[in-house]
Coordinates of C-alpha atoms in Angstrom, one line a residue:
F62 CA -24.0 -78.8 -15.6
A63 CA -23.8 -81.9 -17.9
C64 CA -20.5 -83.0 -19.5
L65 CA -18.9 -86.2 -20.7
A66 CA -15.3 -85.6 -21.8
W67 CA -12.6 -88.0 -22.8
S68 CA -9.1 -87.2 -21.9
H69 CA -6.8 -86.7 -24.9
S70 CA -5.1 -90.0 -24.1
E71 CA -8.5 -91.7 -24.1
T72 CA -7.8 -93.4 -20.8
R73 CA -10.0 -91.3 -18.5
L74 CA -13.6 -90.1 -18.7
L75 CA -14.7 -86.8 -17.0
Y76 CA -18.3 -86.3 -16.1
V77 CA -20.7 -84.6 -13.6
A78 CA -22.8 -86.5 -11.1
E79 CA -25.1 -85.5 -8.2
K80 CA -23.5 -85.9 -4.8
S81 CA -25.3 -88.7 -2.9
R82 CA -26.8 -88.3 0.5
P83 CA -27.3 -91.0 3.1
K84 CA -30.7 -92.7 2.5
P85 CA -33.2 -92.5 5.3
Q86 CA -34.0 -95.7 7.1
P87 CA -37.3 -97.4 6.1
P88 CA -40.0 -97.5 8.7
C89 CA -39.8 -100.1 11.4
P90 CA -41.2 -103.5 10.1
W91 CA -42.0 -104.9 13.5
D92 CA -45.3 -104.1 15.2
V93 CA -43.7 -104.2 18.6
P94 CA -43.8 -101.1 20.9
G95 CA -40.3 -99.6 21.2
A96 CA -38.8 -101.8 18.4
A97 CA -36.5 -100.0 16.0
W98 CA -33.8 -100.6 13.4
P99 CA -30.2 -101.0 14.7
A100 CA -28.4 -97.7 15.3
A101 CA -27.2 -96.0 12.1
E102 CA -23.5 -96.2 11.4
D103 CA -23.4 -92.4 11.0
E104 CA -24.9 -90.9 14.1
D105 CA -24.5 -87.4 12.6
E106 CA -27.3 -88.2 10.2
E107 CA -29.8 -88.9 13.0
G108 CA -32.6 -86.4 12.9
K109 CA -31.8 -85.0 9.5
Q110 CA -34.3 -87.0 7.5
F111 CA -36.5 -83.9 6.9
V112 CA -33.8 -81.2 6.4
Y113 CA -34.6 -79.0 3.4
H114 CA -32.1 -79.3 0.5
E115 CA -32.0 -76.6 -2.1
D116 CA -32.1 -77.4 -5.8
W117 CA -31.6 -75.4 -9.0
G118 CA -35.3 -74.8 -9.8
E119 CA -37.4 -75.4 -12.8
A120 CA -36.4 -78.5 -14.8
L121 CA -33.5 -79.0 -12.4
S122 CA -35.3 -80.1 -9.2
T123 CA -33.2 -83.2 -8.9
R124 CA -29.9 -81.2 -9.1
S125 CA -28.5 -79.8 -6.0
V126 CA -24.8 -80.5 -5.4
P127 CA -23.0 -81.5 -8.6
V128 CA -19.5 -83.1 -8.3
L129 CA -16.8 -83.8 -10.9
C130 CA -16.0 -87.5 -11.4
V131 CA -13.1 -89.2 -13.2
L132 CA -13.2 -92.8 -14.4
D133 CA -9.8 -94.3 -15.1
L134 CA -10.4 -97.0 -17.7
Q135 CA -7.0 -98.6 -17.1
S136 CA -7.2 -99.1 -13.4
L137 CA -11.1 -99.0 -13.3
N138 CA -10.8 -96.5 -10.5
L139 CA -13.6 -94.0 -10.0
S140 CA -12.8 -90.8 -8.1
V141 CA -14.5 -87.5 -7.2
L142 CA -12.3 -84.4 -7.7
E143 CA -11.9 -82.7 -4.3
G144 CA -11.0 -79.1 -3.7
V145 CA -13.8 -77.3 -5.6
P146 CA -14.5 -74.1 -3.6
E147 CA -17.4 -74.6 -1.3
H148 CA -19.4 -71.7 -2.7
L149 CA -19.3 -73.2 -6.3
S150 CA -21.2 -75.9 -8.0
P151 CA -19.1 -77.3 -10.9
G152 CA -20.2 -78.4 -14.3
Q153 CA -19.5 -78.1 -18.1
A154 CA -16.0 -79.5 -17.5
L155 CA -13.3 -80.5 -20.0
W156 CA -9.7 -81.7 -19.9
S157 CA -6.8 -79.3 -20.3
P158 CA -4.6 -79.9 -23.3
D159 CA -2.0 -82.0 -21.4
D160 CA -4.7 -83.9 -19.4
R161 CA -3.1 -82.6 -16.2
G162 CA -5.9 -80.2 -15.4
V163 CA -9.7 -79.7 -15.7
V164 CA -11.5 -76.6 -17.0
F165 CA -15.0 -76.2 -15.5
V166 CA -17.7 -73.6 -14.9
G167 CA -18.6 -72.9 -11.3
W168 CA -22.0 -71.6 -10.3
W169 CA -22.3 -69.6 -7.1
H170 CA -24.8 -71.1 -4.8
K171 CA -24.3 -68.8 -1.8
P172 CA -26.4 -67.6 0.1
F173 CA -29.0 -69.7 -1.8
R174 CA -29.6 -71.1 -5.3
L175 CA -31.7 -69.3 -7.9
G176 CA -33.2 -71.0 -10.9
L177 CA -30.9 -71.7 -13.8
N178 CA -33.1 -72.8 -16.6
A179 CA -33.4 -70.2 -19.3
C180 CA -31.3 -67.8 -17.1
S181 CA -27.9 -66.6 -18.6
N182 CA -27.5 -64.0 -15.9
R183 CA -26.3 -66.1 -13.0
R184 CA -22.9 -65.6 -11.5
H185 CA -20.7 -68.4 -12.6
P186 CA -17.0 -67.8 -13.4
W187 CA -14.9 -70.6 -14.7
D188 CA -11.6 -72.1 -13.5
A189 CA -8.7 -74.1 -14.9
D190 CA -7.7 -76.4 -12.2
P191 CA -4.4 -78.3 -12.3
L192 CA -6.4 -81.0 -10.6
L193 CA -7.2 -78.5 -7.9
P194 CA -6.6 -76.0 -6.3
T195 CA -8.4 -73.8 -8.7
E196 CA -7.3 -70.7 -10.6
L197 CA -9.9 -68.3 -12.0
L198 CA -9.6 -67.6 -15.7
S199 CA -12.7 -65.5 -16.5
A200 CA -14.0 -62.3 -14.9
E201 CA -14.9 -62.9 -11.3
N202 CA -18.3 -61.1 -11.6
G203 CA -19.2 -62.5 -15.0
S204 CA -21.7 -65.1 -16.1
V205 CA -20.0 -67.5 -18.3
C206 CA -20.7 -70.9 -19.9
S207 CA -19.6 -73.3 -22.6
P208 CA -15.8 -73.4 -22.6
R209 CA -14.6 -75.0 -25.8
L210 CA -10.9 -75.9 -26.4
S211 CA -9.4 -75.5 -29.9
P212 CA -8.1 -78.6 -31.6
D213 CA -4.5 -77.4 -31.2
G214 CA -5.1 -76.8 -27.5
Q215 CA -4.0 -73.1 -27.7
R216 CA -7.3 -71.3 -27.3
L217 CA -10.5 -71.5 -25.2
L218 CA -13.7 -69.9 -26.4
Y219 CA -16.6 -69.3 -24.0
L220 CA -19.8 -67.2 -23.7
E221 CA -20.0 -64.4 -21.2
G222 CA -22.8 -62.1 -20.0
A223 CA -23.6 -59.7 -17.3
V224 CA -24.7 -60.9 -13.8
G225 CA -28.2 -59.8 -12.9
G226 CA -30.6 -57.8 -15.1
P227 CA -32.6 -59.6 -17.8
H228 CA -32.7 -63.4 -17.4
R229 CA -31.6 -63.8 -21.0
Q230 CA -29.4 -61.2 -22.8
C231 CA -27.0 -60.5 -25.6
L232 CA -23.7 -62.4 -24.8
R233 CA -20.1 -61.8 -25.6
L234 CA -17.9 -64.4 -27.2
C235 CA -14.6 -64.4 -25.3
M236 CA -11.3 -66.2 -25.9
V237 CA -8.4 -67.1 -23.6
S238 CA -4.9 -68.1 -24.6
W239 CA -4.0 -71.4 -22.9
A240 CA -0.3 -70.5 -23.0
S241 CA -0.6 -67.2 -21.1
W242 CA -3.8 -67.7 -19.1
A243 CA -4.4 -64.0 -19.7
P244 CA -7.9 -62.8 -18.9
G245 CA -10.4 -63.6 -21.6
T246 CA -10.8 -61.0 -24.4
A247 CA -14.1 -60.4 -26.2
V248 CA -13.8 -61.8 -29.7
L249 CA -17.3 -60.7 -30.5
P250 CA -18.8 -58.1 -28.2
C251 CA -22.4 -57.5 -27.2
A252 CA -24.5 -55.9 -29.9
A253 CA -26.2 -52.9 -28.2
S254 CA -28.6 -52.0 -31.0
T255 CA -29.1 -53.3 -34.5
V256 CA -30.5 -52.3 -37.9
P257 CA -32.0 -54.7 -40.3
R258 CA -29.4 -56.9 -42.2
S259 CA -26.7 -56.2 -39.6
F260 CA -25.4 -58.8 -37.1
A261 CA -27.7 -58.6 -34.1
G262 CA -25.5 -60.3 -31.5
L263 CA -25.2 -63.7 -29.7
Y264 CA -28.1 -65.2 -27.7
A265 CA -27.4 -68.9 -27.7
E266 CA -27.5 -70.6 -24.3
V267 CA -24.6 -72.9 -25.1
L268 CA -22.0 -73.3 -27.8
P269 CA -22.1 -76.5 -29.9
P270 CA -20.0 -79.2 -28.3
Q271 CA -17.8 -79.3 -31.4
C272 CA -17.6 -75.8 -32.8
W273 CA -13.9 -75.3 -33.8
A274 CA -12.7 -75.6 -37.4
A275 CA -9.7 -77.9 -37.9
D276 CA -7.3 -74.9 -38.4
S277 CA -8.1 -73.7 -34.8
R278 CA -8.6 -70.2 -36.2
R279 CA -12.4 -70.3 -36.9
A280 CA -15.4 -71.4 -35.0
V281 CA -19.0 -72.1 -36.1
L282 CA -21.9 -71.3 -33.9
G283 CA -25.6 -70.5 -34.0
T284 CA -27.8 -67.7 -32.6
P285 CA -31.2 -66.1 -33.2
Q286 CA -31.1 -63.2 -35.6
R287 CA -34.3 -61.3 -35.4
S288 CA -37.1 -63.7 -36.4
R289 CA -35.1 -65.8 -38.9
T290 CA -31.8 -66.4 -40.6
V291 CA -29.7 -64.0 -42.6
S292 CA -30.3 -64.6 -46.3
P293 CA -27.4 -65.2 -48.7
G294 CA -24.8 -62.5 -48.9
H295 CA -26.1 -60.5 -46.0
G296 CA -23.4 -59.1 -43.6
R297 CA -19.8 -59.8 -43.5
A298 CA -17.7 -58.1 -40.9
R299 CA -14.0 -58.1 -40.0
D300 CA -14.5 -60.9 -37.6
L301 CA -17.8 -62.6 -38.7
T302 CA -19.2 -64.2 -41.7
H303 CA -22.8 -65.3 -42.0
T304 CA -23.0 -68.7 -43.7
A305 CA -25.3 -68.1 -46.6
H306 CA -27.8 -70.9 -46.8
G307 CA -29.1 -70.5 -50.3
S308 CA -32.7 -71.2 -49.4
S309 CA -35.7 -69.6 -47.8
E310 CA -35.5 -71.7 -44.6
G311 CA -36.0 -69.8 -41.4
C312 CA -34.0 -71.8 -38.9
W313 CA -30.6 -73.5 -39.1
E314 CA -29.1 -75.4 -36.2
L315 CA -25.6 -76.7 -36.1
L316 CA -25.4 -80.2 -34.7
T317 CA -21.6 -80.8 -34.9
L318 CA -18.4 -79.8 -36.7
Q319 CA -16.0 -82.7 -37.2
W320 CA -12.9 -82.4 -39.4
D321 CA -14.5 -79.4 -41.1
L322 CA -17.6 -81.3 -41.9
L323 CA -20.7 -79.3 -40.8
V324 CA -23.8 -81.2 -39.9
A325 CA -26.9 -79.1 -39.4
T326 CA -30.7 -79.1 -39.6
C327 CA -32.8 -76.6 -41.4
S328 CA -36.5 -75.9 -41.1
A329 CA -39.3 -73.4 -41.6
P330 CA -42.9 -72.9 -40.4
H331 CA -44.1 -75.0 -43.4
H332 CA -41.1 -77.3 -43.6
P333 CA -40.1 -80.0 -41.0
P334 CA -36.4 -80.2 -40.2
S335 CA -34.1 -81.6 -42.9
L336 CA -30.6 -83.0 -42.2
V337 CA -27.8 -81.3 -44.3
V338 CA -24.0 -81.4 -44.4
A339 CA -21.4 -79.1 -45.9
M340 CA -17.6 -78.9 -46.0
L341 CA -16.2 -75.8 -44.4
P342 CA -14.1 -74.0 -47.1
P343 CA -10.6 -72.5 -46.4
A344 CA -10.4 -69.3 -44.4
G345 CA -11.6 -66.3 -46.3
Q346 CA -13.7 -68.4 -48.8
E347 CA -16.6 -69.3 -46.5
L348 CA -19.2 -68.1 -48.9
P349 CA -21.1 -69.8 -50.3
L350 CA -21.4 -73.1 -48.4
G351 CA -22.4 -76.0 -50.5
W352 CA -25.1 -77.7 -48.4
V353 CA -26.0 -81.2 -49.4
P354 CA -29.2 -82.8 -48.1
V355 CA -28.8 -86.1 -46.3
E356 CA -32.4 -86.6 -45.3
D357 CA -34.9 -84.2 -46.8
T358 CA -38.5 -83.7 -45.7
P359 CA -41.3 -82.5 -47.9
T360 CA -43.0 -79.2 -47.4
V361 CA -46.3 -79.4 -45.6
P362 CA -49.2 -78.4 -47.8
G363 CA -51.7 -75.8 -46.7
V364 CA -49.3 -73.5 -44.8
T365 CA -47.7 -70.2 -46.0
W366 CA -45.7 -67.7 -43.9
K367 CA -44.2 -64.3 -43.9
T368 CA -42.4 -61.8 -41.6
L369 CA -44.1 -58.6 -40.6
T370 CA -41.9 -55.7 -39.6
L371 CA -43.6 -53.3 -37.2
Q372 CA -42.7 -49.8 -36.0
P373 CA -44.0 -48.5 -32.7
P374 CA -45.6 -45.0 -32.7
C375 CA -43.6 -42.2 -31.3
S376 CA -44.6 -40.9 -27.8
E377 CA -46.1 -37.5 -27.4
Q378 CA -42.9 -36.3 -25.7
G379 CA -40.9 -37.1 -28.8
P380 CA -39.2 -40.3 -30.0
A381 CA -37.5 -42.1 -27.1
A382 CA -34.8 -44.7 -27.8
Q383 CA -37.2 -47.6 -27.5
D384 CA -39.7 -45.9 -29.8
T385 CA -37.3 -46.1 -32.7
Q386 CA -36.8 -49.9 -32.4
T387 CA -38.6 -52.0 -34.9
F388 CA -39.9 -55.5 -33.9
E389 CA -41.3 -58.4 -35.9
A390 CA -44.1 -60.9 -36.0
L391 CA -44.4 -64.1 -38.0
L392 CA -47.7 -64.7 -39.8
L393 CA -48.7 -68.3 -40.7
S394 CA -51.7 -68.6 -42.9
P395 CA -53.7 -71.4 -44.5
S396 CA -53.2 -71.6 -48.2
D397 CA -56.5 -73.5 -48.6
G398 CA -59.9 -72.2 -47.7
T399 CA -61.6 -68.9 -48.4
P400 CA -60.3 -65.7 -46.6
P401 CA -60.7 -63.9 -44.4
H402 CA -59.2 -66.3 -41.9
P403 CA -59.8 -66.4 -38.2
L404 CA -56.7 -65.3 -36.4
I405 CA -54.9 -66.8 -33.3
V406 CA -52.5 -64.3 -31.6
C407 CA -49.5 -65.8 -29.8
P408 CA -47.2 -63.5 -27.9
H409 CA -44.2 -65.6 -26.8
G410 CA -43.2 -66.5 -23.2
E411 CA -40.2 -68.7 -22.4
C412 CA -39.5 -70.5 -25.7
R413 CA -37.8 -73.9 -25.3
D414 CA -36.6 -73.9 -28.8
S415 CA -35.1 -70.5 -29.9
G416 CA -33.5 -71.0 -33.3
D417 CA -30.2 -70.3 -34.8
T418 CA -28.4 -68.5 -37.6
L419 CA -25.2 -70.2 -38.4
A420 CA -22.1 -67.9 -38.4
V421 CA -18.4 -68.5 -39.0
L422 CA -16.2 -66.6 -36.6
V423 CA -12.6 -65.9 -37.8
A424 CA -11.1 -65.8 -34.4
A425 CA -7.5 -65.1 -35.3
Q426 CA -8.4 -61.9 -37.1
V427 CA -9.5 -60.4 -33.9
M428 CA -7.1 -61.8 -31.3
P429 CA -3.5 -62.2 -32.5
M430 CA -2.0 -65.6 -32.0
L431 CA 0.6 -64.2 -29.6
A432 CA -2.0 -62.7 -27.3
P433 CA -3.5 -65.7 -26.4
G434 CA -28.9 -65.5 -23.1
G435 CA -39.5 -65.1 -19.8
P436 CA -40.2 -62.3 -22.0
H437 CA -36.6 -62.5 -23.3
A438 CA -37.1 -65.3 -25.8
V439 CA -38.0 -65.4 -29.5
F440 CA -40.4 -67.0 -32.0
D441 CA -38.0 -67.8 -34.8
A442 CA -39.1 -69.1 -38.2
R443 CA -38.7 -72.8 -37.4
W444 CA -41.0 -75.7 -37.8
R445 CA -43.6 -75.9 -35.0
P446 CA -46.0 -78.8 -35.5
S447 CA -48.8 -77.3 -33.4
M448 CA -48.8 -74.1 -35.4
A449 CA -48.8 -75.9 -38.7
A450 CA -51.7 -78.0 -37.4
L451 CA -53.7 -74.9 -36.5
C452 CA -53.2 -73.6 -40.0
Q453 CA -54.5 -76.9 -41.4
L454 CA -57.6 -76.4 -39.2
G455 CA -58.3 -73.1 -41.0
F456 CA -56.6 -70.6 -38.6
A457 CA -54.0 -67.9 -39.3
V458 CA -51.5 -67.7 -36.5
L459 CA -49.6 -64.5 -35.5
L460 CA -46.3 -65.1 -33.5
V461 CA -45.3 -61.8 -32.0
N462 CA -41.7 -60.9 -31.1
Y463 CA -42.4 -57.7 -29.2
R464 CA -39.6 -55.4 -28.1
G465 CA -37.6 -57.2 -25.4
S466 CA -37.3 -60.4 -27.5
L467 CA -33.9 -62.0 -28.2
G468 CA -32.2 -61.4 -31.5
F469 CA -32.8 -57.7 -31.9
G470 CA -29.9 -56.3 -29.8
Q471 CA -29.3 -55.7 -26.1
A472 CA -31.1 -52.3 -26.3
S473 CA -34.3 -54.0 -27.3
I474 CA -34.0 -56.4 -24.4
S475 CA -33.3 -53.6 -21.9
S476 CA -36.1 -51.5 -23.2
L477 CA -38.7 -53.8 -21.6
L478 CA -37.3 -53.5 -18.1
S479 CA -39.7 -51.4 -15.9
R480 CA -42.2 -51.5 -18.8
V481 CA -43.4 -55.0 -18.4
G482 CA -47.2 -55.2 -18.7
E483 CA -47.1 -52.0 -20.8
Q484 CA -44.7 -52.0 -23.7
D485 CA -45.0 -55.7 -24.5
V486 CA -48.8 -55.5 -24.3
A487 CA -48.9 -52.4 -26.6
D488 CA -46.6 -54.1 -29.1
T489 CA -48.8 -57.1 -29.3
Q490 CA -51.8 -54.9 -29.8
L491 CA -50.0 -53.0 -32.6
A492 CA -49.1 -56.3 -34.3
V493 CA -52.7 -57.5 -34.2
E494 CA -53.9 -54.2 -35.7
Q495 CA -51.3 -54.1 -38.4
A496 CA -51.9 -57.8 -39.3
L497 CA -55.7 -57.1 -39.6
H498 CA -55.0 -54.0 -41.7
R499 CA -52.5 -55.7 -44.1
E500 CA -53.7 -59.2 -44.5
P501 CA -57.0 -61.0 -45.3
L502 CA -57.9 -61.8 -41.7
D503 CA -61.3 -61.8 -40.0
P504 CA -61.4 -59.1 -37.2
H505 CA -64.5 -60.7 -35.7
H506 CA -62.9 -64.1 -35.1
L507 CA -59.8 -63.5 -32.9
A508 CA -58.3 -65.7 -30.2
L509 CA -55.3 -65.8 -27.9
L510 CA -52.9 -68.7 -27.4
A511 CA -49.9 -68.2 -25.1
G512 CA -47.9 -69.5 -22.2
S513 CA -45.9 -68.1 -19.3
H514 CA -45.1 -64.4 -19.9
G515 CA -47.0 -64.6 -23.1
A516 CA -50.1 -65.6 -21.1
F517 CA -49.4 -62.6 -18.9
I518 CA -49.6 -60.4 -22.0
A519 CA -52.7 -62.2 -23.2
L520 CA -54.6 -61.6 -19.9
H521 CA -53.7 -57.9 -20.1
L522 CA -55.2 -57.9 -23.6
L523 CA -58.4 -59.5 -22.3
T524 CA -58.8 -56.9 -19.6
R525 CA -58.1 -53.9 -22.0
E526 CA -60.3 -55.1 -24.9
P527 CA -62.9 -57.4 -23.3
E528 CA -65.0 -57.8 -26.4
R529 CA -62.3 -58.2 -29.0
Y530 CA -61.3 -61.8 -28.5
Q531 CA -63.7 -64.7 -28.6
A532 CA -61.5 -67.4 -27.0
C533 CA -58.3 -67.7 -25.0
A534 CA -56.1 -70.7 -24.2
L535 CA -53.2 -70.3 -21.8
R536 CA -50.4 -72.4 -20.4
S537 CA -48.7 -71.8 -17.1
P538 CA -50.0 -68.2 -16.9
V539 CA -48.5 -65.4 -14.9
S540 CA -51.4 -63.4 -13.4
N541 CA -50.3 -62.2 -9.9
L542 CA -46.8 -60.8 -9.8
P543 CA -46.4 -60.2 -6.0
A544 CA -47.7 -63.8 -5.3
L545 CA -44.6 -65.1 -7.2
L546 CA -42.1 -63.6 -4.9
G547 CA -42.3 -66.6 -2.5
T548 CA -43.1 -69.3 -5.0
S549 CA -41.0 -68.8 -8.1
D550 CA -37.4 -70.1 -8.5
I551 CA -36.4 -66.7 -10.0
P552 CA -37.7 -64.2 -7.4
D553 CA -35.1 -61.7 -8.7
W554 CA -37.0 -61.3 -12.0
R555 CA -40.1 -60.0 -10.1
Y556 CA -38.0 -57.0 -9.2
T557 CA -35.8 -56.6 -12.3
S558 CA -38.8 -56.7 -14.7
L559 CA -40.2 -53.6 -12.9
G560 CA -36.9 -51.7 -12.8
L561 CA -36.4 -52.4 -9.1
P562 CA -33.0 -53.4 -7.6
Y563 CA -32.6 -57.0 -6.3
S564 CA -30.4 -58.5 -3.6
F565 CA -30.6 -61.9 -1.9
D566 CA -31.8 -60.3 1.4
R567 CA -34.5 -58.3 -0.4
V568 CA -37.9 -57.9 1.2
P569 CA -40.4 -55.8 -0.7
C570 CA -41.9 -52.7 0.8
A571 CA -45.7 -52.0 0.7
E572 CA -45.3 -49.6 -2.3
E573 CA -43.3 -52.2 -4.3
V574 CA -45.9 -54.9 -3.7
A575 CA -48.6 -52.4 -4.8
T576 CA -46.7 -51.6 -8.0
M577 CA -46.4 -55.3 -8.8
L578 CA -50.1 -55.9 -8.1
L579 CA -51.1 -52.9 -10.3
R580 CA -49.1 -54.5 -13.2
S581 CA -50.8 -57.8 -12.7
P582 CA -53.7 -59.0 -14.8
I583 CA -55.5 -60.4 -11.7
A584 CA -56.1 -56.8 -10.5
Q585 CA -58.3 -56.2 -13.6
A586 CA -59.7 -59.7 -13.9
A587 CA -63.3 -58.4 -13.4
Q588 CA -63.0 -56.9 -16.9
V589 CA -62.5 -60.3 -18.6
Q590 CA -65.5 -61.6 -20.6
T591 CA -63.7 -64.1 -22.9
P592 CA -63.9 -67.9 -22.3
V593 CA -60.5 -69.0 -20.9
L594 CA -58.8 -72.4 -20.9
L595 CA -55.9 -72.8 -18.4
C596 CA -53.3 -75.6 -18.6
V597 CA -50.8 -76.0 -15.7
G598 CA -48.3 -78.4 -14.3
A599 CA -48.5 -79.2 -10.7
R600 CA -44.7 -79.4 -10.5
D601 CA -44.1 -76.0 -12.1
R602 CA -41.3 -74.3 -10.2
R603 CA -41.1 -71.1 -12.4
V604 CA -44.7 -70.0 -12.2
S605 CA -46.8 -71.7 -9.4
P606 CA -49.9 -73.4 -10.7
T607 CA -51.8 -71.5 -7.9
Q608 CA -51.6 -68.5 -10.3
A609 CA -54.0 -70.2 -12.6
L610 CA -56.1 -71.6 -9.8
E611 CA -56.6 -68.1 -8.4
L612 CA -57.6 -66.8 -11.8
Y613 CA -59.9 -69.7 -12.5
R614 CA -61.8 -69.1 -9.3
V615 CA -62.2 -65.4 -10.0
L616 CA -63.5 -66.1 -13.6
R617 CA -65.9 -68.8 -12.4
A618 CA -67.2 -66.5 -9.7
R619 CA -68.0 -63.9 -12.3
G620 CA -69.7 -66.3 -14.6
V621 CA -67.0 -66.3 -17.3
P622 CA -66.6 -69.7 -19.0
A623 CA -63.4 -71.1 -17.7
R624 CA -61.8 -74.6 -17.6
L625 CA -58.6 -75.7 -15.7
L626 CA -56.5 -78.6 -16.8
W627 CA -54.1 -79.8 -14.0
Y628 CA -51.2 -82.1 -15.0
P629 CA -49.9 -83.8 -11.9
E630 CA -46.4 -84.5 -13.3
G631 CA -46.1 -81.4 -15.5
G632 CA -43.5 -78.7 -15.1
H633 CA -43.5 -75.2 -16.5
A634 CA -43.1 -76.3 -20.1
L635 CA -45.7 -79.1 -20.0
V636 CA -43.4 -81.4 -22.0
G637 CA -43.8 -85.1 -22.8
V638 CA -45.6 -86.8 -25.6
E639 CA -48.8 -87.6 -23.7
T640 CA -48.9 -84.2 -22.0
E641 CA -48.2 -82.1 -25.1
A642 CA -50.7 -84.0 -27.1
D643 CA -53.4 -83.6 -24.5
V644 CA -52.7 -79.8 -24.2
F645 CA -52.8 -79.3 -27.9
K646 CA -56.0 -81.3 -28.3
N647 CA -57.8 -79.4 -25.6
C648 CA -56.5 -76.0 -26.8
A649 CA -57.6 -76.7 -30.4
H650 CA -61.0 -77.9 -29.3
W651 CA -61.5 -74.8 -27.1
L652 CA -60.6 -72.5 -30.0
L653 CA -62.8 -74.3 -32.5
Q654 CA -65.7 -74.4 -30.1
H655 CA -65.6 -70.7 -29.2
L656 CA -64.7 -69.3 -32.6
G657 CA -67.6 -71.2 -34.1
Q658 CA -65.4 -73.1 -36.6

């Protein structure tokens, strides 16, 4: 929801705040029978102290009813904009070119709120409100975000996706002419399927706050492209130019674009982020960009990396569409020590830090001036301190981007629907087998390290190949799908992932519950023999920590070595310096102990 926008006159500030509620009265301080506080001024609030108030789920548990506020710096008057439709929660607001209106995104919260974090499939059109009443500018049934006004005030860019379906997906980049307020037109459509070296579509959750070039004809944005950035000279379309980076770095992230000065960071699995700048050349001359380091960081010794491209085998019935899609894995290896190296396998879950390829969009070439986004994440080739540390401990690390990952086209994302627990598990198995075949790795010293949906995949691997892995460390694991229906902030995903329709009044039938249970690792937990470490946050709204607790009890009852770490203030991602350090320390110790390192 967040925004902080100056008016063009620089006299008013627009921002989002949480609507306040009357605070409950403290308990009576007098130990006298019948004594009480004086009657509350608002009698309507009496008896409402324990009324349940919805929030927006994981990482947004303190957000429920956002409101748009305006601070007038001349009069020092603070006001809340009234008139936002009751079914919408406003956010991501900015001023209109003449400061007489406000553009904002409105999230539907009727009949109840679904989790927003890492979900680009929620219904939220956006409005331009001449300080209310509102007028709809985007598609009514679309899922949009990140409106960005061009410097000349003539165009609005925004991201748009489909409502429902995968929680992250390939998005369209749309543009609206401010003069005509005509419906938004796709400047860059969704990429259905891709081939190597072609543009694979947009997957960013937000656009950079400052993304327009000074000429108001081009915009710079970032998005995952397969497992890393496009190398110099790869791909130029009528409407898109990849900014050639001139290096082997795997991840580039745009921080801001001011007066055609690009400020970005670049990193790789063996190289912590460096700060770089470049001037954006005139239109049509974007390549190459002359990046200048502002603050460079040295390469970390002892770590090498490469990208493995993998092709699934064709099914016996003939090559289906999903069978022809390649996927990738990143292999990090220690450059020191004597091979073969023990291997840690990491299928991804919800990645908090999906990386970017910088691209320059030449907007005016597509739209004439007179026509005025669980399993769906990606391990990109960025710097990850924990993975580099594992390499320095002597492990090779395999980061698997199975089919369904971001950055490989919408067809790849859609291919996983109804095949969760099957296709993703088979892809990870194939990645392990190919890595062992191609690289100097020790097949007798294998371990699994994963979180969220990646932990779901890891548990399936433990049940299918009980003797293959010697250790397993999991964060916020999904183990029992039907049990998440009433505990997760995204109950819709439990249906969508298995190809089942979802509606707000949905109640599963017995057959659907049975289907979910059969796809759940807990149903085959009796097959697990590998020592398992479980790390969970007590405040996880996405995957209830009781998932790990149930699994822990089953493993202990069967004599399987298991340990459960319970972080009282932790959420789904287990973030925070102290928490992250403790999780890594325990996971590394567990792997070292059980792999005999």
